[in-house]
Coordinates of C-alpha atoms (C1' of nucleotides) in Angstrom, one line a residue:
Chain A
M1075 CA -124.8 108.1 -6.1
R1076 CA -123.1 105.3 -5.2
N1077 CA -120.5 103.2 -7.6
F1078 CA -122.6 100.2 -7.3
E1079 CA -125.9 102.2 -8.1
V1080 CA -123.8 103.3 -11.4
A1081 CA -122.7 100.0 -12.3
S1082 CA -126.5 98.5 -12.3
L1083 CA -127.8 100.9 -14.6
L1084 CA -124.9 99.9 -16.7
L1085 CA -125.5 96.2 -16.4
E1086 CA -129.3 97.7 -17.2
I1087 CA -128.2 98.8 -20.2
A1088 CA -126.3 95.6 -21.1
D1089 CA -129.4 93.8 -20.1
I1090 CA -131.6 95.3 -22.3
L1091 CA -129.1 95.6 -25.4
E1092 CA -128.7 91.6 -25.3
I1093 CA -132.5 91.3 -25.4
Q1094 CA -132.2 93.5 -28.6
Q1095 CA -129.8 91.3 -30.0
E1096 CA -127.3 94.1 -30.7
N1097 CA -123.7 93.4 -31.2
A1098 CA -122.4 91.4 -28.2
F1099 CA -119.0 92.9 -27.9
R1100 CA -121.0 96.4 -27.0
V1101 CA -123.2 94.4 -24.5
R1102 CA -119.8 93.3 -22.9
A1103 CA -118.2 96.5 -23.1
Y1104 CA -121.1 97.8 -20.7
R1105 CA -121.0 94.8 -18.7
K1106 CA -117.1 95.0 -18.4
G1107 CA -117.3 98.8 -17.6
A1108 CA -120.1 98.0 -14.6
Q1109 CA -117.8 95.3 -13.1
A1110 CA -114.7 98.3 -13.1
V1111 CA -117.2 100.6 -11.9
E1112 CA -118.1 98.3 -9.2
A1113 CA -114.7 97.2 -8.3
L1114 CA -113.0 100.5 -8.0
P1115 CA -111.8 101.1 -4.4
E1116 CA -112.7 104.7 -4.6
D1117 CA -115.9 107.0 -5.0
L1118 CA -116.6 107.4 -8.6
A1119 CA -117.6 111.3 -7.9
S1120 CA -113.9 111.5 -6.9
V1121 CA -112.4 110.3 -9.7
A1122 CA -114.5 111.9 -12.4
A1123 CA -113.6 115.2 -10.3
R1124 CA -110.1 114.6 -11.3
G1125 CA -111.2 113.9 -14.9
E1126 CA -109.6 110.6 -14.4
L1127 CA -112.7 108.5 -15.5
L1128 CA -110.8 107.6 -18.5
D1129 CA -108.1 106.2 -16.9
I1130 CA -110.5 102.9 -15.5
P1131 CA -109.7 100.0 -17.7
G1132 CA -113.1 99.3 -19.7
I1133 CA -114.5 102.7 -19.6
G1134 CA -113.9 104.8 -22.6
K1135 CA -115.4 108.0 -24.2
D1136 CA -119.0 107.0 -24.2
L1137 CA -119.2 105.0 -20.9
A1138 CA -117.0 108.0 -19.3
A1139 CA -120.3 110.4 -20.4
K1140 CA -122.5 108.0 -19.4
I1141 CA -120.9 108.1 -15.9
Q1142 CA -120.7 111.7 -15.8
E1143 CA -124.3 111.7 -16.6
C1144 CA -125.4 109.8 -13.7
L1145 CA -123.5 111.4 -11.2
A1146 CA -124.8 114.8 -12.2
C1147 CA -128.6 113.8 -12.1
G1148 CA -128.6 110.2 -11.2
Q1149 CA -130.0 108.8 -14.3
I1150 CA -129.2 108.0 -18.0
A1151 CA -131.4 109.2 -20.9
Y1152 CA -130.1 106.4 -23.0
L1153 CA -131.5 104.0 -20.6
E1154 CA -134.5 105.8 -20.0
E1155 CA -135.1 105.6 -24.0
L1156 CA -134.3 101.7 -23.9
R1157 CA -136.6 101.3 -20.9
R1158 CA -139.2 102.4 -23.0
Q1159 CA -138.3 99.7 -25.7
I1160 CA -138.0 96.9 -23.1
P1161 CA -139.9 97.1 -20.1
A1162 CA -138.2 96.2 -16.8
G1163 CA -140.5 93.1 -16.7
V1164 CA -138.6 91.6 -19.6
V1165 CA -135.4 91.8 -18.1
Q1166 CA -136.3 90.3 -14.9
L1167 CA -137.1 87.3 -17.0
M1168 CA -134.0 86.6 -17.5
R1169 CA -133.3 86.1 -13.8
I1170 CA -135.2 82.6 -14.3
Q1171 CA -132.4 80.0 -14.4
G1172 CA -132.1 78.6 -18.3
L1173 CA -134.0 81.8 -19.9
G1174 CA -132.0 83.7 -21.6
P1175 CA -132.2 86.8 -24.0
R1176 CA -133.3 85.6 -26.6
T1177 CA -136.3 83.7 -25.2
A1178 CA -137.0 86.7 -23.2
R1179 CA -137.3 88.6 -26.5
L1180 CA -139.5 86.1 -28.1
L1181 CA -141.9 85.9 -25.1
F1182 CA -142.3 89.7 -25.3
D1183 CA -142.8 90.2 -28.8
Q1184 CA -145.2 87.0 -29.2
M1185 CA -147.1 86.7 -26.2
G1186 CA -146.5 90.3 -24.6
V1187 CA -144.7 88.6 -21.4
D1188 CA -143.7 91.4 -19.3
S1189 CA -143.3 89.9 -15.8
I1190 CA -142.5 86.5 -14.2
D1191 CA -145.9 86.7 -12.5
K1192 CA -147.2 86.2 -16.4
L1193 CA -144.8 84.0 -17.8
E1194 CA -146.1 81.8 -14.6
A1195 CA -149.4 81.9 -15.3
L1196 CA -148.7 81.2 -19.6
C1197 CA -146.6 78.3 -18.3
L1198 CA -149.2 76.9 -16.2
A1199 CA -151.9 77.1 -18.8
H1200 CA -149.4 75.5 -21.4
K1201 CA -149.9 78.5 -23.8
L1202 CA -146.0 78.9 -24.3
A1203 CA -145.8 75.4 -25.8
G1204 CA -146.1 75.6 -29.7
L1205 CA -143.9 78.9 -30.0
P1206 CA -140.5 78.3 -31.6
G1207 CA -138.0 75.9 -30.0
I1208 CA -140.6 75.4 -26.9
K1209 CA -142.3 72.4 -26.1
R1210 CA -143.9 71.0 -22.8
K1211 CA -140.5 70.2 -21.4
T1212 CA -139.4 73.5 -22.1
E1213 CA -142.4 75.3 -19.7
E1214 CA -141.6 72.9 -17.3
N1215 CA -138.0 74.1 -17.1
I1216 CA -139.6 77.5 -16.7
L1217 CA -141.5 76.9 -14.0
K1218 CA -138.6 74.8 -12.3
G1219 CA -136.5 78.4 -12.7
I1220 CA -139.4 80.3 -11.3
Q1221 CA -139.5 78.3 -8.3
V1222 CA -135.4 78.4 -7.6
W1223 CA -136.1 82.2 -8.0
R1224 CA -138.8 82.6 -5.9
S1225 CA -137.2 81.1 -2.8
G1226 CA -134.7 83.9 -3.0
R1227 CA -131.8 81.9 -2.4
E1228 CA -130.0 82.8 -5.2
R1229 CA -126.9 83.4 -3.5
V1230 CA -125.5 81.5 -0.5
P1231 CA -122.7 82.8 2.3
I1232 CA -119.6 81.8 1.7
G1233 CA -119.7 80.0 4.9
S1234 CA -122.5 77.8 4.1
A1235 CA -121.3 77.3 0.7
L1236 CA -117.9 75.9 2.2
E1237 CA -119.4 73.8 4.4
I1238 CA -121.5 72.0 1.3
A1239 CA -118.7 72.1 -0.9
D1240 CA -116.1 70.4 1.5
A1241 CA -118.7 67.5 2.4
V1242 CA -119.4 66.7 -1.3
V1243 CA -115.3 66.7 -2.0
A1244 CA -115.2 64.3 1.2
R1245 CA -117.8 61.8 -0.5
L1246 CA -116.1 61.8 -3.9
K1247 CA -112.6 61.5 -2.5
E1248 CA -113.6 58.0 -1.2
L1249 CA -113.6 57.0 -4.6
A1250 CA -110.4 54.9 -5.8
S1251 CA -110.7 56.3 -9.3
V1252 CA -110.7 60.1 -8.0
R1253 CA -107.0 60.9 -8.4
Q1254 CA -107.4 64.8 -8.2
I1255 CA -110.6 66.6 -6.7
A1256 CA -111.1 70.6 -6.1
V1257 CA -113.3 73.2 -5.3
A1258 CA -113.2 76.4 -8.4
G1259 CA -115.5 78.9 -8.8
S1260 CA -115.9 81.9 -7.1
L1261 CA -116.1 79.8 -4.2
R1262 CA -112.3 79.5 -4.8
R1263 CA -112.1 83.1 -5.6
R1264 CA -113.5 83.6 -1.8
R1265 CA -116.4 86.0 -2.9
E1266 CA -118.4 87.0 0.0
T1267 CA -121.5 84.9 -1.7
V1268 CA -121.6 82.5 -4.3
K1269 CA -124.3 81.4 -6.9
D1270 CA -123.1 77.8 -7.3
I1271 CA -120.4 75.4 -6.1
D1272 CA -118.3 74.4 -9.1
I1273 CA -115.8 70.7 -8.4
L1274 CA -113.5 69.6 -10.6
A1275 CA -112.3 66.0 -10.7
V1276 CA -109.7 63.9 -12.2
S1277 CA -110.9 60.2 -12.6
E1278 CA -109.9 57.5 -15.3
Q1279 CA -113.8 56.5 -14.4
P1280 CA -115.6 59.6 -14.9
A1281 CA -118.9 57.6 -15.4
E1282 CA -118.8 56.1 -11.7
V1283 CA -117.7 59.7 -10.2
M1284 CA -121.1 61.2 -12.0
E1285 CA -123.4 58.2 -10.5
R1286 CA -121.9 59.1 -7.0
F1287 CA -122.5 62.5 -7.6
V1288 CA -125.9 62.6 -8.5
G1289 CA -127.2 59.9 -6.1
L1290 CA -125.0 61.9 -3.3
H1291 CA -127.9 62.7 -0.1
G1292 CA -129.3 65.9 -0.6
V1293 CA -129.8 66.3 -3.9
A1294 CA -133.2 67.5 -4.5
E1295 CA -132.9 67.5 -8.4
V1296 CA -130.8 66.5 -11.3
V1297 CA -130.5 69.5 -12.9
A1298 CA -127.9 68.0 -16.1
R1299 CA -125.8 64.8 -16.8
G1300 CA -123.3 64.3 -19.1
E1301 CA -120.3 62.2 -19.4
T1302 CA -118.2 64.9 -18.3
K1303 CA -120.3 67.3 -16.5
S1304 CA -123.2 67.2 -14.5
S1305 CA -125.0 69.4 -12.1
V1306 CA -127.8 69.1 -9.2
R1307 CA -129.6 71.2 -6.8
L1308 CA -128.5 70.3 -2.9
R1309 CA -129.8 72.2 0.0
D1310 CA -130.7 75.0 -2.1
I1311 CA -127.5 75.5 -4.1
Q1312 CA -126.3 74.4 -7.6
V1313 CA -123.7 72.1 -7.6
D1314 CA -121.6 71.5 -10.9
L1315 CA -119.0 68.6 -11.6
R1316 CA -116.5 68.0 -14.1
V1317 CA -114.3 65.7 -14.7
V1318 CA -111.2 65.7 -16.7
E1319 CA -108.1 63.9 -17.6
T1320 CA -104.5 64.6 -15.4
E1321 CA -102.8 66.3 -18.3
S1322 CA -106.2 68.9 -18.2
F1323 CA -106.3 69.5 -14.6
G1324 CA -104.5 72.6 -14.2
A1325 CA -106.0 74.3 -17.3
A1326 CA -109.7 72.8 -16.2
L1327 CA -109.0 74.5 -12.5
Q1328 CA -108.2 77.7 -14.3
Y1329 CA -110.7 78.0 -16.3
F1330 CA -113.3 77.0 -13.6
T1331 CA -112.2 79.1 -11.1
G1332 CA -112.4 82.2 -13.2
S1333 CA -113.7 85.0 -13.1
K1334 CA -114.4 85.0 -16.3
Q1335 CA -113.6 88.6 -17.2
H1336 CA -110.1 87.3 -15.8
N1337 CA -110.0 84.4 -18.3
I1338 CA -110.9 86.7 -20.9
R1339 CA -107.7 88.5 -20.3
V1340 CA -105.6 85.6 -20.1
R1341 CA -107.1 84.1 -23.2
E1342 CA -106.6 87.4 -25.2
M1343 CA -102.5 87.3 -23.9
A1344 CA -102.6 83.6 -25.2
Q1345 CA -104.1 84.6 -28.7
R1346 CA -101.1 87.5 -29.0
R1347 CA -98.6 84.8 -28.5
G1348 CA -100.3 82.0 -31.0
L1349 CA -101.9 80.1 -28.6
K1350 CA -105.3 78.7 -27.7
V1351 CA -106.6 78.4 -23.6
S1352 CA -109.7 76.0 -23.2
E1353 CA -110.3 74.1 -20.1
Y1354 CA -108.1 71.3 -21.7
G1355 CA -105.1 73.1 -21.9
V1356 CA -103.3 75.6 -23.8
F1357 CA -102.4 74.9 -27.3
E1358 CA -100.5 76.3 -30.2
E1359 CA -103.0 77.5 -32.5
S1360 CA -101.0 76.5 -35.6
S1361 CA -100.6 72.8 -34.6
D1362 CA -102.9 72.2 -32.2
R1363 CA -99.8 71.0 -30.4
R1364 CA -100.4 71.2 -26.1
V1365 CA -97.8 72.9 -24.8
A1366 CA -99.6 73.3 -20.9
G1367 CA -102.3 72.2 -19.0
A1368 CA -101.3 69.6 -15.9
T1369 CA -101.0 72.8 -13.3
E1370 CA -102.2 76.2 -12.9
A1371 CA -98.7 77.5 -12.7
E1372 CA -97.7 76.0 -16.1
V1373 CA -101.0 77.4 -17.8
Y1374 CA -100.0 81.1 -16.5
A1375 CA -96.4 80.3 -17.6
A1376 CA -97.3 79.4 -20.8
V1377 CA -99.0 82.8 -21.6
G1378 CA -96.2 84.9 -20.1
L1379 CA -97.8 85.5 -16.6
P1380 CA -96.6 84.4 -13.0
F1381 CA -98.9 82.5 -10.7
I1382 CA -101.9 84.2 -9.6
P1383 CA -103.4 83.7 -6.4
P1384 CA -107.3 83.0 -7.3
E1385 CA -108.7 85.6 -4.6
L1386 CA -107.1 88.4 -6.8
R1387 CA -108.5 86.6 -10.4
E1388 CA -111.3 89.5 -10.9
D1389 CA -109.5 91.3 -13.9
A1390 CA -109.1 94.3 -11.2
G1391 CA -105.8 95.3 -12.1
E1392 CA -104.0 91.6 -11.2
I1393 CA -102.7 91.0 -15.0
E1394 CA -101.2 94.2 -15.1
A1395 CA -99.5 93.8 -11.6
A1396 CA -98.3 90.4 -12.4
L1397 CA -97.0 91.6 -15.7
D1398 CA -94.8 94.2 -13.9
G1399 CA -94.0 91.8 -11.1
R1400 CA -96.1 93.7 -8.6
L1401 CA -98.5 91.0 -7.4
P1402 CA -98.5 91.3 -3.7
T1403 CA -97.2 88.3 -1.2
L1404 CA -100.8 87.7 0.1
V1405 CA -101.4 87.5 3.9
T1406 CA -102.2 83.9 5.2
E1407 CA -104.0 82.3 7.9
A1408 CA -100.6 81.6 9.2
D1409 CA -99.0 84.9 9.4
V1410 CA -101.9 85.8 12.1
R1411 CA -100.8 85.9 15.4
G1412 CA -103.6 87.0 17.5
D1413 CA -107.5 87.9 17.4
L1414 CA -108.4 91.5 18.8
Q1415 CA -111.9 91.5 19.0
L1416 CA -113.4 89.0 21.2
H1417 CA -116.5 88.5 23.6
T1418 CA -116.3 86.6 27.2
T1419 CA -118.3 86.2 30.2
W1420 CA -117.6 89.8 30.9
S1421 CA -120.8 90.6 28.3
D1422 CA -122.5 88.6 26.0
G1423 CA -119.3 85.8 25.5
L1424 CA -119.7 82.0 26.3
P1425 CA -116.2 81.6 27.1
S1426 CA -114.4 83.0 30.3
V1427 CA -111.2 85.0 29.9
A1428 CA -109.2 82.2 30.6
E1429 CA -110.7 79.6 28.6
L1430 CA -110.6 81.9 25.3
A1431 CA -106.8 82.4 26.3
A1432 CA -106.5 78.7 26.6
A1433 CA -107.9 78.2 23.3
A1434 CA -106.5 80.9 21.5
Q1435 CA -102.9 79.9 22.7
A1436 CA -103.6 76.1 21.6
R1437 CA -104.1 77.6 18.2
G1438 CA -101.0 79.0 18.1
Y1439 CA -101.5 82.3 18.7
A1440 CA -99.1 84.5 20.9
Y1441 CA -101.5 87.0 22.0
I1442 CA -105.3 87.9 22.4
A1443 CA -107.7 91.2 23.2
V1444 CA -111.0 90.7 25.1
T1445 CA -113.2 93.1 23.9
D1446 CA -116.2 93.1 25.8
H1447 CA -119.1 95.6 25.2
S1448 CA -119.6 98.9 27.3
K1449 CA -122.5 99.8 29.0
S1450 CA -125.1 101.4 26.6
A1451 CA -125.1 98.0 25.0
T1452 CA -127.8 96.7 27.3
I1453 CA -128.9 93.6 24.9
A1454 CA -124.9 92.3 24.8
R1455 CA -124.8 92.8 28.7
G1456 CA -122.4 95.5 28.5
M1457 CA -119.8 96.1 31.2
S1458 CA -120.7 98.7 33.8
E1459 CA -117.8 100.9 35.1
E1460 CA -117.4 99.1 38.2
R1461 CA -117.4 95.4 36.1
L1462 CA -114.8 97.1 33.6
L1463 CA -112.5 97.1 36.1
Q1464 CA -113.2 93.7 37.8
M1465 CA -112.4 92.6 33.8
L1466 CA -109.1 94.6 34.3
A1467 CA -108.4 92.2 37.4
D1468 CA -109.5 89.2 35.8
V1469 CA -107.2 89.6 32.5
E1470 CA -104.0 90.2 34.7
S1471 CA -104.8 87.1 36.6
V1472 CA -105.0 85.3 33.5
N1473 CA -101.8 87.0 32.3
R1474 CA -100.2 85.5 35.5
T1475 CA -100.8 82.0 34.8
R1476 CA -99.7 81.8 31.3
S1477 CA -96.4 82.3 29.7
G1478 CA -95.5 83.0 25.9
F1479 CA -99.1 84.5 25.7
R1480 CA -100.1 87.7 25.9
V1481 CA -104.2 88.9 27.1
L1482 CA -104.4 92.3 26.2
A1483 CA -107.8 94.2 28.1
G1484 CA -109.8 95.9 25.6
C1485 CA -113.4 97.3 25.0
E1486 CA -115.7 97.4 22.2
V1487 CA -117.0 100.9 23.2
D1488 CA -120.1 102.1 21.8
I1489 CA -120.1 105.0 19.7
Q1490 CA -123.0 107.0 20.9
A1491 CA -125.2 108.6 18.7
D1492 CA -123.4 111.9 18.6
G1493 CA -119.9 110.3 18.4
E1494 CA -119.3 110.5 22.1
L1495 CA -117.7 107.4 23.4
D1496 CA -119.5 105.3 26.1
F1497 CA -116.8 105.6 28.9
P1498 CA -114.6 108.5 29.9
D1499 CA -111.3 109.4 29.1
E1500 CA -109.9 108.0 32.7
L1501 CA -111.3 104.6 32.2
L1502 CA -110.3 104.2 28.4
R1503 CA -107.0 105.2 29.5
R1504 CA -106.4 102.0 31.4
L1505 CA -107.5 99.9 29.0
D1506 CA -104.5 98.1 26.5
L1507 CA -106.7 98.3 23.3
V1508 CA -109.9 100.5 22.6
Q1509 CA -112.1 99.7 19.6
V1510 CA -115.3 101.8 19.0
S1511 CA -118.6 100.3 17.0
V1512 CA -121.6 101.6 16.4
H1513 CA -124.6 99.0 17.5
S1514 CA -127.6 101.6 17.7
R1515 CA -129.4 104.5 16.0
F1516 CA -128.4 102.6 12.3
K1517 CA -131.0 105.0 10.9
M1518 CA -129.6 108.2 10.9
S1519 CA -129.0 110.2 7.7
R1520 CA -125.5 110.0 6.2
D1521 CA -124.3 113.0 7.3
E1522 CA -125.2 112.4 10.8
M1523 CA -123.7 109.2 10.9
T1524 CA -120.6 110.2 8.9
A1525 CA -120.0 112.8 11.4
R1526 CA -121.0 110.5 14.5
I1527 CA -118.6 107.9 13.5
V1528 CA -115.6 110.3 12.2
R1529 CA -115.7 112.0 15.7
A1530 CA -114.9 108.5 17.5
V1531 CA -112.3 107.7 14.9
R1532 CA -110.4 111.0 15.8
H1533 CA -110.7 110.4 19.5
P1534 CA -106.8 110.0 20.6
L1535 CA -107.7 106.8 22.8
V1536 CA -108.8 105.0 20.3
H1537 CA -107.1 102.2 18.5
I1538 CA -109.6 100.6 16.1
L1539 CA -113.2 101.1 14.5
G1540 CA -114.9 98.0 14.3
H1541 CA -117.3 96.4 11.9
P1542 CA -117.3 99.8 10.2
T1543 CA -120.2 99.8 7.8
G1544 CA -122.2 97.8 10.1
R1545 CA -123.6 95.6 7.5
L1546 CA -125.1 91.7 8.2
L1547 CA -125.2 89.6 5.3
G1548 CA -128.3 89.3 3.8
E1549 CA -129.9 90.7 6.5
R1550 CA -129.2 94.0 7.0
A1551 CA -127.7 97.0 4.6
P1552 CA -125.0 98.9 5.7
Y1553 CA -125.9 102.0 7.1
E1554 CA -125.8 105.4 5.2
L1555 CA -122.1 106.5 5.3
D1556 CA -119.9 108.3 3.9
L1557 CA -117.1 105.7 3.9
E1558 CA -114.3 107.5 2.2
A1559 CA -114.7 110.3 4.9
V1560 CA -114.3 107.9 7.4
L1561 CA -111.2 106.3 5.9
Q1562 CA -109.6 109.5 5.3
A1563 CA -110.3 110.4 9.4
A1564 CA -108.8 107.2 10.1
R1565 CA -105.6 108.1 8.2
A1566 CA -105.4 111.3 9.8
S1567 CA -105.7 110.3 13.2
G1568 CA -103.7 106.8 12.7
T1569 CA -106.5 104.9 13.4
A1570 CA -106.9 101.4 12.5
V1571 CA -110.1 99.6 10.9
E1572 CA -111.1 96.2 11.3
I1573 CA -111.8 93.6 9.1
N1574 CA -114.6 91.6 10.6
A1575 CA -114.1 87.9 10.3
S1576 CA -117.4 86.9 11.4
P1577 CA -119.1 85.0 8.1
Q1578 CA -122.5 87.3 9.0
R1579 CA -120.6 90.5 8.7
L1580 CA -117.4 90.3 6.5
D1581 CA -117.1 94.1 7.4
L1582 CA -114.9 95.9 6.0
N1583 CA -116.0 94.0 2.4
D1584 CA -113.3 93.4 0.0
V1585 CA -113.6 96.7 -1.9
A1586 CA -113.1 99.2 1.1
A1587 CA -110.4 96.9 2.5
R1588 CA -108.6 97.7 -0.3
R1589 CA -108.8 101.2 -0.3
A1590 CA -107.8 101.1 3.2
K1591 CA -105.0 99.8 2.4
E1592 CA -104.4 102.2 -0.6
L1593 CA -104.5 104.7 1.8
G1594 CA -101.7 103.3 4.1
I1595 CA -104.2 102.6 7.1
P1596 CA -103.2 100.1 9.1
I1597 CA -106.1 97.0 9.2
V1598 CA -106.7 94.3 11.8
I1599 CA -108.5 91.1 11.3
S1600 CA -110.7 89.8 14.1
T1601 CA -113.3 87.3 14.3
D1602 CA -115.7 89.0 17.1
A1603 CA -115.9 85.5 18.5
H1604 CA -118.7 85.4 21.1
A1605 CA -117.7 81.3 21.5
V1606 CA -114.6 79.4 21.4
P1607 CA -115.4 78.0 17.6
H1608 CA -115.8 81.4 16.3
L1609 CA -112.1 81.5 16.5
D1610 CA -112.2 79.8 13.5
F1611 CA -113.9 82.6 11.5
M1612 CA -110.5 84.1 11.1
R1613 CA -110.5 82.1 7.9
F1614 CA -112.8 84.2 6.2
G1615 CA -111.7 87.4 7.2
V1616 CA -108.3 86.4 5.6
D1617 CA -110.0 85.3 2.6
V1618 CA -111.5 89.1 2.7
A1619 CA -107.9 90.3 3.2
R1620 CA -106.2 88.5 0.5
R1621 CA -109.1 89.6 -2.0
A1622 CA -108.6 93.2 -1.1
W1623 CA -104.6 92.7 -1.8
L1624 CA -103.5 92.6 1.5
T1625 CA -99.8 91.3 2.6
A1626 CA -99.0 90.5 6.3
A1627 CA -97.3 94.0 6.7
D1628 CA -100.7 95.7 6.1
V1629 CA -102.2 93.7 8.9
L1630 CA -101.6 94.7 12.4
N1631 CA -102.4 91.4 14.1
T1632 CA -99.4 89.8 12.4
R1633 CA -97.4 91.8 14.2
Q1634 CA -95.2 90.1 17.0
E1635 CA -96.8 91.2 20.4
P1636 CA -94.1 93.6 21.7
D1637 CA -94.3 95.4 17.8
L1638 CA -98.1 95.3 18.4
R1639 CA -98.2 96.9 22.1
T1640 CA -95.7 99.2 20.5
W1641 CA -98.1 100.5 17.9
L1642 CA -101.2 100.7 20.5
A1643 CA -98.6 102.5 23.0
A1644 CA -97.5 105.1 19.5
K1645 CA -101.1 105.8 18.4
R1646 CA -102.3 107.3 21.7
S1647 CA -99.5 109.7 20.9
H1648 CA -100.2 110.1 17.5
P1649 CA -101.2 114.0 16.8
A1650 CA -104.9 113.9 16.1
Chain B
dG78 C1' -118.5 100.0 -26.8
dC79 C1' -112.9 99.3 -26.0
dC80 C1' -108.6 99.1 -27.4
dG81 C1' -103.8 98.7 -29.6
dT82 C1' -95.6 95.0 -29.6
dT83 C1' -100.8 92.9 -35.3
dT84 C1' -104.3 97.0 -35.1
dT85 C1' -106.8 104.5 -34.7
dC86 C1' -109.8 99.5 -37.8
dG87 C1' -111.3 95.4 -37.2
dG88 C1' -110.8 92.7 -34.3
dC89 C1' -113.1 91.2 -29.5
dC90 C1' -112.9 83.5 -25.5
dC91 C1' -114.2 78.7 -25.7
dG92 C1' -116.9 74.4 -25.2
dA93 C1' -120.9 71.5 -22.8
dC94 C1' -125.2 70.2 -21.9
dT95 C1' -130.4 70.0 -23.6
dG96 C1' -134.4 70.3 -25.8
dT97 C1' -135.3 70.8 -29.9
dT98 C1' -134.1 69.9 -33.7
dT99 C1' -132.9 66.2 -38.5
dT100 C1' -128.2 69.7 -38.3
dC101 C1' -128.4 73.4 -33.8
dA102 C1' -129.8 77.4 -31.4
dG103 C1' -129.8 78.9 -26.8
dT104 C1' -128.0 79.1 -22.5
dC105 C1' -124.5 78.7 -19.2
dG106 C1' -119.9 79.2 -16.8

DNA sequence: GCCGTTTTCGGCCCGACTGTTTTCAGTCG
């Protein structure tokens, strides 16, 4: 059983307990436990086998026992019992925006509502008005919520969310009264998908800012409108705006960036020091005197912490690391010296090698690798062996024209169903860089797929495993795979793994990349660009790397060109 | 249910907005 599956069972327990109006802290304990499990960079089964479940913060005796039970028999008896009391359909009701546990309980108890379909029918027939606390308006809001839920666009990929957020920020910045403005929330933490966009501004004319905000082009609905806080639906996503005073900006930014769990930890630390943290600032409990608030650094300092980068704020060990002075210096886009997975006219890319080299050098890179597809990738116009040789000549001629810049001749070689590579060794040996990836036969069994990839990763001429899980965000689930086994094979053979920065892929993801780092596996961040503008995807890959706690030293393509070439050569003499 | 430089018991983050209310509960982040 996968970690996320265990986590989802724990979350379901939390949901049901919440509907049953159980102790809120007990509910929180299950949610926290679920989050800890999901963020765990290693398989729960391995941790359990070592008897270390209790070492996971947030997992105590009870949760450890339930996790053990999960791993042993795939279910939790306690949850089965809860499900008999509150059917799954009732838990589903809480997926509707504006509908929480109290209302779900009320609807189930009084009207037997146990599905969203039934809820919709009753709303349309105006059968809910008259229940305590429900009138016409509430029915309307529930129907709107059901529409949003049906549209299925509950989470938006980071690429499109950033685009919308940047546009909103630009429009609001035009107002002279807007002194400061920033994106907060999970978008600032650079989660791969987000549920909404949070924007924070400082202005002495909050009313003017709100006015501009709710009137923005593309606003489909004003969800809420207050003096300092408003929400709209804009192009299928909710955007929240808060306006605060200058002296509160840092506190508000810290607060609205979250995560919720991270903030709870910060507040607990503040409490122990006799302080109270809110979005308005840090205050002395006794006197209400403000001690911090204008900047985030100030807020963290007040509770005894160094500044923690937003990407780490998930309560996944960053508080402890900060206290011990072990926070990593995260890799930045400026550290990246080259891009190692690129496609050109030699297969399915748009630019020529020369065009790509010019664009990459203009961007400040010192090198790139062109990695066109191998012959089996027919859909992607994979290269025949002759064309591969012609590509080598092309790369050589481009290298003659450019100084201070190097094009490495590479290939993205298909991993065939049995783990064999798509080109013979004598050809691979002529390449500077060999990347291997799966592009076919996605539906193999977990064992077969694992064996297939492990075999390729162990091949002595292979440098990098590309998009290791094969997922396409929101389109295709990762293939069945024992990723831990693949990573162990990479470690043993010295092979690097890729963070594919294409916003469609982001593969490895943050959790897996963090595990790869833990194992000491070299990591590359590549865009997989098929056109010149795709070189800009690098920022998304760096975001994943930062969420994975990576420093520049963990990332191969931050090295100087000679160092990289040394690594590429040394890899081939690595004892397999 | 978890946790411990205040604690093995008694705590556990904090405020805005809406819709229903005549003073507040529910939801959200």
